[in-house]
PDB file of C-alpha atoms and ligand atoms in Angstrom:
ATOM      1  CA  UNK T   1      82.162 127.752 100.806  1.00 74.00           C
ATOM      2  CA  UNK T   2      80.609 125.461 103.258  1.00 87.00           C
ATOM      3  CA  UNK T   3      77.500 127.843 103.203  1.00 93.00           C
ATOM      4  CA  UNK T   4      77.056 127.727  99.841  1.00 95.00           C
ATOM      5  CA  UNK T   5      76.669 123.928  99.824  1.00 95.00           C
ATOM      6  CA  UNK T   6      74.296 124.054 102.790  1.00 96.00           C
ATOM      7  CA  UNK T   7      72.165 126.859 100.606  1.00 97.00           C
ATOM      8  CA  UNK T   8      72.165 124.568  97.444  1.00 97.00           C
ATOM      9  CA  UNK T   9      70.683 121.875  99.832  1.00 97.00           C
ATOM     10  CA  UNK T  10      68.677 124.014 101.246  1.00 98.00           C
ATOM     11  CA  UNK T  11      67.067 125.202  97.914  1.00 98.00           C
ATOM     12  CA  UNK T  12      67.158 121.205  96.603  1.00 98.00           C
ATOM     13  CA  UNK T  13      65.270 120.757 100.169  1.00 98.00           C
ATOM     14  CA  UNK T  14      62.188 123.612  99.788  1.00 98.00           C
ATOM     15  CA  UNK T  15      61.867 123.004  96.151  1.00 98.00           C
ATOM     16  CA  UNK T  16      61.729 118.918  96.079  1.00 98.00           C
ATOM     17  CA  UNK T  17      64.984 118.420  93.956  1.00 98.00           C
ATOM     18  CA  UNK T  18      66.075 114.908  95.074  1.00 96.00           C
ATOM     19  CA  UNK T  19      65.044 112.031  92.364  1.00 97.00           C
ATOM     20  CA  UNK T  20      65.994 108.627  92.856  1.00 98.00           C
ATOM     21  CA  UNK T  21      66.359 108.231  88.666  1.00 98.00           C
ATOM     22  CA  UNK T  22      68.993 110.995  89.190  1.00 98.00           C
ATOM     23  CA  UNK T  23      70.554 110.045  92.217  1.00 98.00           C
ATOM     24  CA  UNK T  24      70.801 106.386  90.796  1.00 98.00           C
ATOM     25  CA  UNK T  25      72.554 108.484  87.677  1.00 98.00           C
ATOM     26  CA  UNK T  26      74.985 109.901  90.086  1.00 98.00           C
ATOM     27  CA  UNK T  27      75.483 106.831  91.503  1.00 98.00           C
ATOM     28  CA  UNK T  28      76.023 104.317  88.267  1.00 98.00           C
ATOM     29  CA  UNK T  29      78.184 107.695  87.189  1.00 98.00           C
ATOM     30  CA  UNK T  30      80.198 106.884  90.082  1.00 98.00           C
ATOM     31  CA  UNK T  31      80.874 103.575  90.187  1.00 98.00           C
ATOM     32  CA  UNK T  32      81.954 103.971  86.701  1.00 98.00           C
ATOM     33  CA  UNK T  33      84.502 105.691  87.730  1.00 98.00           C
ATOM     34  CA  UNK T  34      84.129 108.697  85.645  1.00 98.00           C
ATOM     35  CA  UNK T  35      84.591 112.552  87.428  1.00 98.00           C
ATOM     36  CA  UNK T  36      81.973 113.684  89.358  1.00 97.00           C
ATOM     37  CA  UNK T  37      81.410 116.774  87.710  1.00 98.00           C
ATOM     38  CA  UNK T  38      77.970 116.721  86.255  1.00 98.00           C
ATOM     39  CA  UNK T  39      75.715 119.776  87.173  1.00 98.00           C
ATOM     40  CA  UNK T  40      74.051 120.732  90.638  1.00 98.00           C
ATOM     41  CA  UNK T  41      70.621 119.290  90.847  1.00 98.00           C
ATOM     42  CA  UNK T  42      69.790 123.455  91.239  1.00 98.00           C
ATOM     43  CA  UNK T  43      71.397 124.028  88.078  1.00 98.00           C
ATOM     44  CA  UNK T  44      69.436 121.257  86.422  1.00 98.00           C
ATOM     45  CA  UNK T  45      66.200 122.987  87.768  1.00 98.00           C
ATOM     46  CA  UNK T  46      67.957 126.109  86.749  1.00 98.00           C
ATOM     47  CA  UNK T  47      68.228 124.663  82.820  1.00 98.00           C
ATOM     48  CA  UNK T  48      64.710 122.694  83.301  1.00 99.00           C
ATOM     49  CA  UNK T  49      63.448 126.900  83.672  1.00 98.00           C
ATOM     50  CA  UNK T  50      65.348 128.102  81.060  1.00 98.00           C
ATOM     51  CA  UNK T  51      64.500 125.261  78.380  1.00 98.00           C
ATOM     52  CA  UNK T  52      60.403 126.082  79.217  1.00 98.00           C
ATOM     53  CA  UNK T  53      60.913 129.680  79.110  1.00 98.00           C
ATOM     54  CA  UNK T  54      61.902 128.759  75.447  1.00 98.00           C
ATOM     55  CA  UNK T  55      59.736 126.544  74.889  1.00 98.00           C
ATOM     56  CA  UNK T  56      62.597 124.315  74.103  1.00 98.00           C
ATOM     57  CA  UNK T  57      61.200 121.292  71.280  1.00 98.00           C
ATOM     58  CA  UNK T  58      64.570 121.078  70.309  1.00 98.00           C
ATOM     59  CA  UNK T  59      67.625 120.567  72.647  1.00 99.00           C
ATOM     60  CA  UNK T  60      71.685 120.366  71.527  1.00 99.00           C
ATOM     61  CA  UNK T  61      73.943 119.581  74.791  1.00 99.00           C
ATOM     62  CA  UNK T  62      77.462 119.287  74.216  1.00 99.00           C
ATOM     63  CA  UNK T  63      79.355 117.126  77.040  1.00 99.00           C
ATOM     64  CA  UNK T  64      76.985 114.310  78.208  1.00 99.00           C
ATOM     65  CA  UNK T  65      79.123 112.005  81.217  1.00 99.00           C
ATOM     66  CA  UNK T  66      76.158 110.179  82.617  1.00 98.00           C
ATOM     67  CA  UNK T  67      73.070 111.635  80.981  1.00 99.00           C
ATOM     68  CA  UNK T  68      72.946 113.253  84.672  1.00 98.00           C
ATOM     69  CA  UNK T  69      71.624 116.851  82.676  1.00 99.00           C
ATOM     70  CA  UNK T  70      70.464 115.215  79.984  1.00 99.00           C
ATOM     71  CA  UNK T  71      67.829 113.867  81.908  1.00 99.00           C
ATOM     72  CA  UNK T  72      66.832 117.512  83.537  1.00 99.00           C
ATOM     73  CA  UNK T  73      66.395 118.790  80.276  1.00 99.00           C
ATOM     74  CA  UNK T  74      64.723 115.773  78.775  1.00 98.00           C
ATOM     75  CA  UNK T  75      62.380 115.644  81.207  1.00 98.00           C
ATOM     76  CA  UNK T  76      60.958 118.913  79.921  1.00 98.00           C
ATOM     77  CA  UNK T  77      60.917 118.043  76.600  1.00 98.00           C
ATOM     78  CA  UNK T  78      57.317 117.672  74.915  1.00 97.00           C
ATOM     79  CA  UNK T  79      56.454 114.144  73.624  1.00 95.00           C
ATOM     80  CA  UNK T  80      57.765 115.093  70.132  1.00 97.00           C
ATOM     81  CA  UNK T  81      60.372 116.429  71.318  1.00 98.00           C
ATOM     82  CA  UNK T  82      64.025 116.074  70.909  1.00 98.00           C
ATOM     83  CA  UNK T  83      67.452 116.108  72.643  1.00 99.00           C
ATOM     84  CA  UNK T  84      70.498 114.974  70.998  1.00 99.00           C
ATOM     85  CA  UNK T  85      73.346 114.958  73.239  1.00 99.00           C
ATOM     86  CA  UNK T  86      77.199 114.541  72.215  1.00 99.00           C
ATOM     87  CA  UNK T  87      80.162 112.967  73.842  1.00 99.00           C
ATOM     88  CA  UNK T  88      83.677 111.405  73.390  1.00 99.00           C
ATOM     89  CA  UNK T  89      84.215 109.092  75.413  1.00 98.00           C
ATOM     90  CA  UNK T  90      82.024 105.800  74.432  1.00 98.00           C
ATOM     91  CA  UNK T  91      82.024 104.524  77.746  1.00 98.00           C
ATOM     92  CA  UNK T  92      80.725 107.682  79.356  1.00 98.00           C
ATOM     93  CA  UNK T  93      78.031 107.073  76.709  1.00 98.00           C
ATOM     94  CA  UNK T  94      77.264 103.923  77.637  1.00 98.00           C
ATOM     95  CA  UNK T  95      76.369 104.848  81.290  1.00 98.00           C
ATOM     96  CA  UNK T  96      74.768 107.690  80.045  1.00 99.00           C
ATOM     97  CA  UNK T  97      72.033 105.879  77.737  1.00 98.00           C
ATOM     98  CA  UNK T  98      71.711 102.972  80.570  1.00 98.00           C
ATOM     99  CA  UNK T  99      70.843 106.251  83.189  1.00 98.00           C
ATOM    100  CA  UNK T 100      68.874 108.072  80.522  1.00 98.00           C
ATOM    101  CA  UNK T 101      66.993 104.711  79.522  1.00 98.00           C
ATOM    102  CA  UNK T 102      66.405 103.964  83.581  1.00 98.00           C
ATOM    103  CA  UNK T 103      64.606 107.576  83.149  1.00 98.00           C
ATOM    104  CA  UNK T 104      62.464 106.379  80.478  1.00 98.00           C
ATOM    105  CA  UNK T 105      63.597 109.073  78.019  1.00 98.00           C
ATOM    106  CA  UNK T 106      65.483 106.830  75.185  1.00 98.00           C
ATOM    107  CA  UNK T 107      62.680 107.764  73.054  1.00 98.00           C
ATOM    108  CA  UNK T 108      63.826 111.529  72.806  1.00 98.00           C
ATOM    109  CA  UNK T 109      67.465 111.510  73.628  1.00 98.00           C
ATOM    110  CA  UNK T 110      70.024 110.501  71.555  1.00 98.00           C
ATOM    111  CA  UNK T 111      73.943 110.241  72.633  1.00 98.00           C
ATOM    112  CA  UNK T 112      76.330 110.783  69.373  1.00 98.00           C
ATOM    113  CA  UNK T 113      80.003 109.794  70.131  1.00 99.00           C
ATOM    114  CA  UNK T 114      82.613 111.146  69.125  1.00 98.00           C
ATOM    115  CA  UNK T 115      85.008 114.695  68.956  1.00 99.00           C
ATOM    116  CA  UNK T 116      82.185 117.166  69.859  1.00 99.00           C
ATOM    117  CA  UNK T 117      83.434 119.716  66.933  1.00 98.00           C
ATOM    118  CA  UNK T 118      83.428 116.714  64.194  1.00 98.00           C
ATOM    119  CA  UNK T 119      80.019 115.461  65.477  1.00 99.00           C
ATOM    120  CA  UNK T 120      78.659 119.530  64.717  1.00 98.00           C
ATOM    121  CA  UNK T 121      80.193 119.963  61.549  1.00 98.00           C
ATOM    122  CA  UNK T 122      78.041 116.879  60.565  1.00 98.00           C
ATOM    123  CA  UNK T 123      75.056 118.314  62.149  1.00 98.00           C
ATOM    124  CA  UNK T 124      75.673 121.552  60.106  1.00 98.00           C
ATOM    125  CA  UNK T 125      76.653 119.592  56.708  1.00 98.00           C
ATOM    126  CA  UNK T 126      73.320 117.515  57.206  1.00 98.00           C
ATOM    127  CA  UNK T 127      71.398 120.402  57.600  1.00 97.00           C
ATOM    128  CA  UNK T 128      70.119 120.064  60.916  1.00 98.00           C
ATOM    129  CA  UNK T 129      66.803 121.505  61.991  1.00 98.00           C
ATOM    130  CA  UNK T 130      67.409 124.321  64.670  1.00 98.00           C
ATOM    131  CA  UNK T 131      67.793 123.476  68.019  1.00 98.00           C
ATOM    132  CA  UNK T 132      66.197 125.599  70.481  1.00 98.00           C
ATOM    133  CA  UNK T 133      68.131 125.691  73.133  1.00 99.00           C
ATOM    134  CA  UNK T 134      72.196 124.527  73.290  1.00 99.00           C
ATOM    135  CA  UNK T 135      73.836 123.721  76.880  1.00 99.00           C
ATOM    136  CA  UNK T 136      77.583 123.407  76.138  1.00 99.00           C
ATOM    137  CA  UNK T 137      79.463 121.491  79.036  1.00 99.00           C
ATOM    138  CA  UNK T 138      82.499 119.494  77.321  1.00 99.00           C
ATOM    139  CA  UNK T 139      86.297 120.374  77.160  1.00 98.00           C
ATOM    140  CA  UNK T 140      86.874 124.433  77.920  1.00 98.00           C
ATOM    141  CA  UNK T 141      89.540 124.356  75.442  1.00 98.00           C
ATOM    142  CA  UNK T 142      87.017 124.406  72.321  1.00 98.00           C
ATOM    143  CA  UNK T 143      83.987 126.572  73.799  1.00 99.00           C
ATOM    144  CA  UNK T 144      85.141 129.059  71.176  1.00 98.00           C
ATOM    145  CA  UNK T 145      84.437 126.269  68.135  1.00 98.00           C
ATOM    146  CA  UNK T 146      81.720 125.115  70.121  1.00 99.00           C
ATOM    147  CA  UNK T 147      80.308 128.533  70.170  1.00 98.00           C
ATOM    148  CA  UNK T 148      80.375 129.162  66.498  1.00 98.00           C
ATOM    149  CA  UNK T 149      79.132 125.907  65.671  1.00 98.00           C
ATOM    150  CA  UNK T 150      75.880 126.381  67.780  1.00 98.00           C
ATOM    151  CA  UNK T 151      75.117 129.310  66.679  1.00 98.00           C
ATOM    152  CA  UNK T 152      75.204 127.670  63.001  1.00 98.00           C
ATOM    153  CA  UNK T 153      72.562 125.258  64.389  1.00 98.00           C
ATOM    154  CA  UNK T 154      70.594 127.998  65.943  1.00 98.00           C
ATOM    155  CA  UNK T 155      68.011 130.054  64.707  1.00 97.00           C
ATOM    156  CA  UNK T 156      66.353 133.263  66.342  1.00 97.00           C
ATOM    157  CA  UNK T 157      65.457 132.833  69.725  1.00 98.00           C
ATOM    158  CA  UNK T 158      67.790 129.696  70.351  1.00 98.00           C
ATOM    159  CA  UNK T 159      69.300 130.495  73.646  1.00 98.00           C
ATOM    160  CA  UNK T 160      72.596 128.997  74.466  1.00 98.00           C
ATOM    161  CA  UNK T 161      74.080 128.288  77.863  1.00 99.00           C
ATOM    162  CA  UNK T 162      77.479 127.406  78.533  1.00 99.00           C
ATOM    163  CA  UNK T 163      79.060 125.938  82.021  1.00 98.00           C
ATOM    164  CA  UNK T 164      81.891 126.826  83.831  1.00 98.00           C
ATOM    165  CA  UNK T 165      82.766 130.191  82.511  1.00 98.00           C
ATOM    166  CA  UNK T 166      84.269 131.678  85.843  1.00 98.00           C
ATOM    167  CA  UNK T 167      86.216 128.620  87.124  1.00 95.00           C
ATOM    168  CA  UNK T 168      86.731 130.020  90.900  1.00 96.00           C
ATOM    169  CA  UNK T 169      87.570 133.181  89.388  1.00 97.00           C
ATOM    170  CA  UNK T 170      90.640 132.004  87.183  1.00 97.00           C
ATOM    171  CA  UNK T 171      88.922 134.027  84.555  1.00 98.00           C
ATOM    172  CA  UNK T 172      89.279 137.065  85.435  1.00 98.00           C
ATOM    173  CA  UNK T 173      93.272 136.714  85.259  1.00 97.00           C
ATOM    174  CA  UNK T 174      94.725 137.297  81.993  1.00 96.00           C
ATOM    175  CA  UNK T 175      98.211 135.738  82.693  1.00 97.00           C
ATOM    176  CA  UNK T 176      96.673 132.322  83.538  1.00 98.00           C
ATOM    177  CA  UNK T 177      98.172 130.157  81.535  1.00 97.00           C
ATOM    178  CA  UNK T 178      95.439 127.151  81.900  1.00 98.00           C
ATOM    179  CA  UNK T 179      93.864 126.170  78.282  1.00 98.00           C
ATOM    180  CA  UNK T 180      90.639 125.970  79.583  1.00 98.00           C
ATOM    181  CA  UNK T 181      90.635 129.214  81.218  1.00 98.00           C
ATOM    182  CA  UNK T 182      91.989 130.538  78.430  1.00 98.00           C
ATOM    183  CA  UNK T 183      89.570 128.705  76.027  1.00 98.00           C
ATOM    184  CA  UNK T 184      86.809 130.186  78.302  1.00 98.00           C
ATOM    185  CA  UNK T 185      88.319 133.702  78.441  1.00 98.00           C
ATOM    186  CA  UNK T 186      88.033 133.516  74.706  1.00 98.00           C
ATOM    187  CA  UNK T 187      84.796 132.063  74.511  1.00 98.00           C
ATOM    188  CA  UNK T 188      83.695 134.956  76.728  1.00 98.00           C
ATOM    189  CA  UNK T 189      84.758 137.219  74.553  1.00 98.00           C
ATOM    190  CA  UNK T 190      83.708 136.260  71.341  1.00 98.00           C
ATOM    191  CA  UNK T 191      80.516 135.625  73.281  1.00 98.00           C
ATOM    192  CA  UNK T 192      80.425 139.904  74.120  1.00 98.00           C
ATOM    193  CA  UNK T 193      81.290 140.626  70.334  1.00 98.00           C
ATOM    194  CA  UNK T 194      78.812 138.574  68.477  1.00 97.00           C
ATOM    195  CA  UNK T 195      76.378 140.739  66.435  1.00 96.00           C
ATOM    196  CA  UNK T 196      74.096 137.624  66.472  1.00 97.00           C
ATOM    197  CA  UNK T 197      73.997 137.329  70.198  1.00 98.00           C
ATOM    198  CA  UNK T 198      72.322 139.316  73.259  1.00 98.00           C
ATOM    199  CA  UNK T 199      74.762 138.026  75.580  1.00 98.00           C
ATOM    200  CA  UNK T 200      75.886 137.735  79.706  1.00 98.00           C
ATOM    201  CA  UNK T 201      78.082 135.924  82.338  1.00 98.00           C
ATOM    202  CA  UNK T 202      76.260 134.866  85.863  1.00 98.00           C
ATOM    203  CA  UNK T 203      79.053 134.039  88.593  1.00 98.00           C
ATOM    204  CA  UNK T 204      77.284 131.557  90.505  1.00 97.00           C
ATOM    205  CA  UNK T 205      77.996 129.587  94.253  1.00 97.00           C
ATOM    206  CA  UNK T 206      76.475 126.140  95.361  1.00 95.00           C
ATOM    207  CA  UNK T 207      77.336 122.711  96.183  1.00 90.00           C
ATOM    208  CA  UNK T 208      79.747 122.958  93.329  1.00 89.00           C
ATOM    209  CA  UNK T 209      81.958 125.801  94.429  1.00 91.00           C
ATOM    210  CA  UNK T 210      82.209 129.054  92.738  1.00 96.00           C
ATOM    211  CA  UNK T 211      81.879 129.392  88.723  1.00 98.00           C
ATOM    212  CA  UNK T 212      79.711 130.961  86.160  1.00 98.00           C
ATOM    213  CA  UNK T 213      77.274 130.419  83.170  1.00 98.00           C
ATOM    214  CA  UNK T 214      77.250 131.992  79.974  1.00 98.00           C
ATOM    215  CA  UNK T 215      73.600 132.798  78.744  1.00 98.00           C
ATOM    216  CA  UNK T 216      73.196 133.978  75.073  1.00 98.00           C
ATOM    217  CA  UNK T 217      70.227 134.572  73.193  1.00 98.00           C
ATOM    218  CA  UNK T 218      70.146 134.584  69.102  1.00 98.00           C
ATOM    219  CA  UNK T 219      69.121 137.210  67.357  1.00 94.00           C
ATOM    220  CA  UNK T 220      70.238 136.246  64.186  1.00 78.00           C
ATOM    221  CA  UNK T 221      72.096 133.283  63.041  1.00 74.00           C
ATOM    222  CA  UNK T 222      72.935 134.053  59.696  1.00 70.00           C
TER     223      UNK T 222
HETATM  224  N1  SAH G 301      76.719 117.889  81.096  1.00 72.43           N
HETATM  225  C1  SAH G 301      77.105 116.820  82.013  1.00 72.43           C
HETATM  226  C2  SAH G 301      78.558 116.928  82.424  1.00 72.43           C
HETATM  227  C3  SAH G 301      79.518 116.919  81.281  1.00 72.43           C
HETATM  228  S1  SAH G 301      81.188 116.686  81.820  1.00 72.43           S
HETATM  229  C4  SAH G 301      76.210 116.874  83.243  1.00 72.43           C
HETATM  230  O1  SAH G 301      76.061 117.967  83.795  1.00 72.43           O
HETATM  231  O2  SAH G 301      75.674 115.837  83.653  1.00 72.43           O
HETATM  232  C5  SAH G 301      82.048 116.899  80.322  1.00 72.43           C
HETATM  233  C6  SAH G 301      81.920 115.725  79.345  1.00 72.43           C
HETATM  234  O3  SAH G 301      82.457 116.180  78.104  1.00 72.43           O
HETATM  235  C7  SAH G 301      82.745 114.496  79.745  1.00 72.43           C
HETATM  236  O4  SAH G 301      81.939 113.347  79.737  1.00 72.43           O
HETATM  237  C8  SAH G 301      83.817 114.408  78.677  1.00 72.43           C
HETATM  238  O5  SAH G 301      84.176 113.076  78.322  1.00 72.43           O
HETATM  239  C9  SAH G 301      83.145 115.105  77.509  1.00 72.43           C
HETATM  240  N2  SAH G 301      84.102 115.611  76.510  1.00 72.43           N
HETATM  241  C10 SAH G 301      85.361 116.050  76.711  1.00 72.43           C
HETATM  242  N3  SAH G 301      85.925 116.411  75.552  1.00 72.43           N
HETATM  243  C11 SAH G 301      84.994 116.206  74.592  1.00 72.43           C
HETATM  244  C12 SAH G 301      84.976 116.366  73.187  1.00 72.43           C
HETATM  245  N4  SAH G 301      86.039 116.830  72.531  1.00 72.43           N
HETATM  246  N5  SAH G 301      83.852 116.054  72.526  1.00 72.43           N
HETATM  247  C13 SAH G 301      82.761 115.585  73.184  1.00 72.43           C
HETATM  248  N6  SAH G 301      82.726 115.407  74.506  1.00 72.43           N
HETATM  249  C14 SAH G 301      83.828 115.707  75.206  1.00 72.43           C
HETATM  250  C1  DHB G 302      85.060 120.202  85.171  1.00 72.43           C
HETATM  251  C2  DHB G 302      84.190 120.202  84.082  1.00 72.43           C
HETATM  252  C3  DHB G 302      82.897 120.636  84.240  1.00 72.43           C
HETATM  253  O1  DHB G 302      82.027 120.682  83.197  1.00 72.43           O
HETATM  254  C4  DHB G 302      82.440 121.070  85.480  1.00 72.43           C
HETATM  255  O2  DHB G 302      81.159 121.509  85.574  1.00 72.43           O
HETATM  256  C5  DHB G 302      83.293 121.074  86.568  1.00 72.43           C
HETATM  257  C6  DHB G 302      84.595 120.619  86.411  1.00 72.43           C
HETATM  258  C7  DHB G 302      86.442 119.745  84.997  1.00 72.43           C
HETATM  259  O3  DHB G 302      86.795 119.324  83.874  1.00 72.43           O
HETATM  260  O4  DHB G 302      87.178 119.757  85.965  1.00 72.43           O
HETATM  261 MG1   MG G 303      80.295 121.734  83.671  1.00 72.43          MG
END
């Protein structure tokens, strides 16, 4: 465990990871008192990769806390382009647009309060312009509605990314009784029997333990 941390610094070390607008993120995150549980700094490289490789214009995220991720993958984001980012708690908001505004990215990032699933539903009733790519990081118990709902704001090609889908292994134990891990075992498997979806679990290590991510790719929304 203690290696794995000393890898993800490692990796954070030969690849230039450390940013004073996101360490001041962490930081202001902090002294907000609100949980420390925003990505690794490799995993927001990881999603920085993953949101060029789709040439993401476009970006949903779906858990925001401090705008800590939001600011990895609006950072990538063309000048036109777009992230819209939804959370529940209005003062994790707040912090969040103060860190994402320190970043200079208030022009293409938006924070929408509220329940995550009511805040897609409107975002599907309004007829929302695909997103691109979907990162979906809130409460485990509702990855399955969160699931369904991206897809509906997906299009071809959209890939979606989900966090925490091994939870130190938990998953893999079918009598856990745990909500989230059973809102994630669930959310795996609808995940592996989607027709729409090319779909895969990654167990990962790092400075944040041992979990997973979900990466699915759209084939077909409709
Ligand atoms: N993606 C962030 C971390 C998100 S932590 C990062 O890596 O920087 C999960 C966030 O989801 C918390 O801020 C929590 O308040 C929010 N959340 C929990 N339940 C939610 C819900 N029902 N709708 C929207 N957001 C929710
Ligand atoms: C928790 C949530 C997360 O999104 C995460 O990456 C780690 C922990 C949690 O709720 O404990
Ligand atoms: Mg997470």
């Amino acid at each position: 465990m203690e290696r794995w941390g000393e890898v993800d610094r490692y990796i954070s070390d030969v690849f230039g990871l450390d940013d004073p607008v996101l360490d001041e993120a962490v930081r202001a995150t902090e002294a907000a008192g609100m949980p420390q549980i925003q990505v690794s700094a490799v995993h927001g490289r990881l999603l920085q990769v993953l949101a060029r490789t789709v040439n993401a214009r476009r970006i949903l995220e779906i858990g925001t806390l401090g705008g800590y991720s939001a600011i990895w993958l609006g950072r990538v984001l063309p000048l036109d382009g777009r992230l819209v980012t939804l959370e529940l708690e209005p003062r994790h908001a707040e912090v969040a647009r103060s860190n994402i505004d320190r970043a200079g990215l208030s022009d293409r990032v938006e924070v929408l309060v509220g329940p995550a699933v009511e805040t897609l539903q409107r975002l599907v009733d309004d007829a929302t312009e695909p997103f691109d790519l979907v990162f979906i990081d809130a409460d485990k118990e509702n990855y399955p509605s969160y699931l369904e709902l991206s897809i509906k704001l997906a299009g071809p090609g959209t890939l979606i990314v989900a966090d925490n889908v091994v939870r130190q292994g938990q998953v893999a134990d079918p009598s856990n009784a745990d909500p989230r891990v059973q809102g994630v075992r669930r959310f795996n498997e609808l995940l592996a029997a989607d027709a729409r979806l090319t779909a895969t679990v990654m167990q990962t290590v790092g400075a944040k333990s041992y979990d997973g991510l979900a990466l699915a790719v759209v084939r077909d929304s409709k």
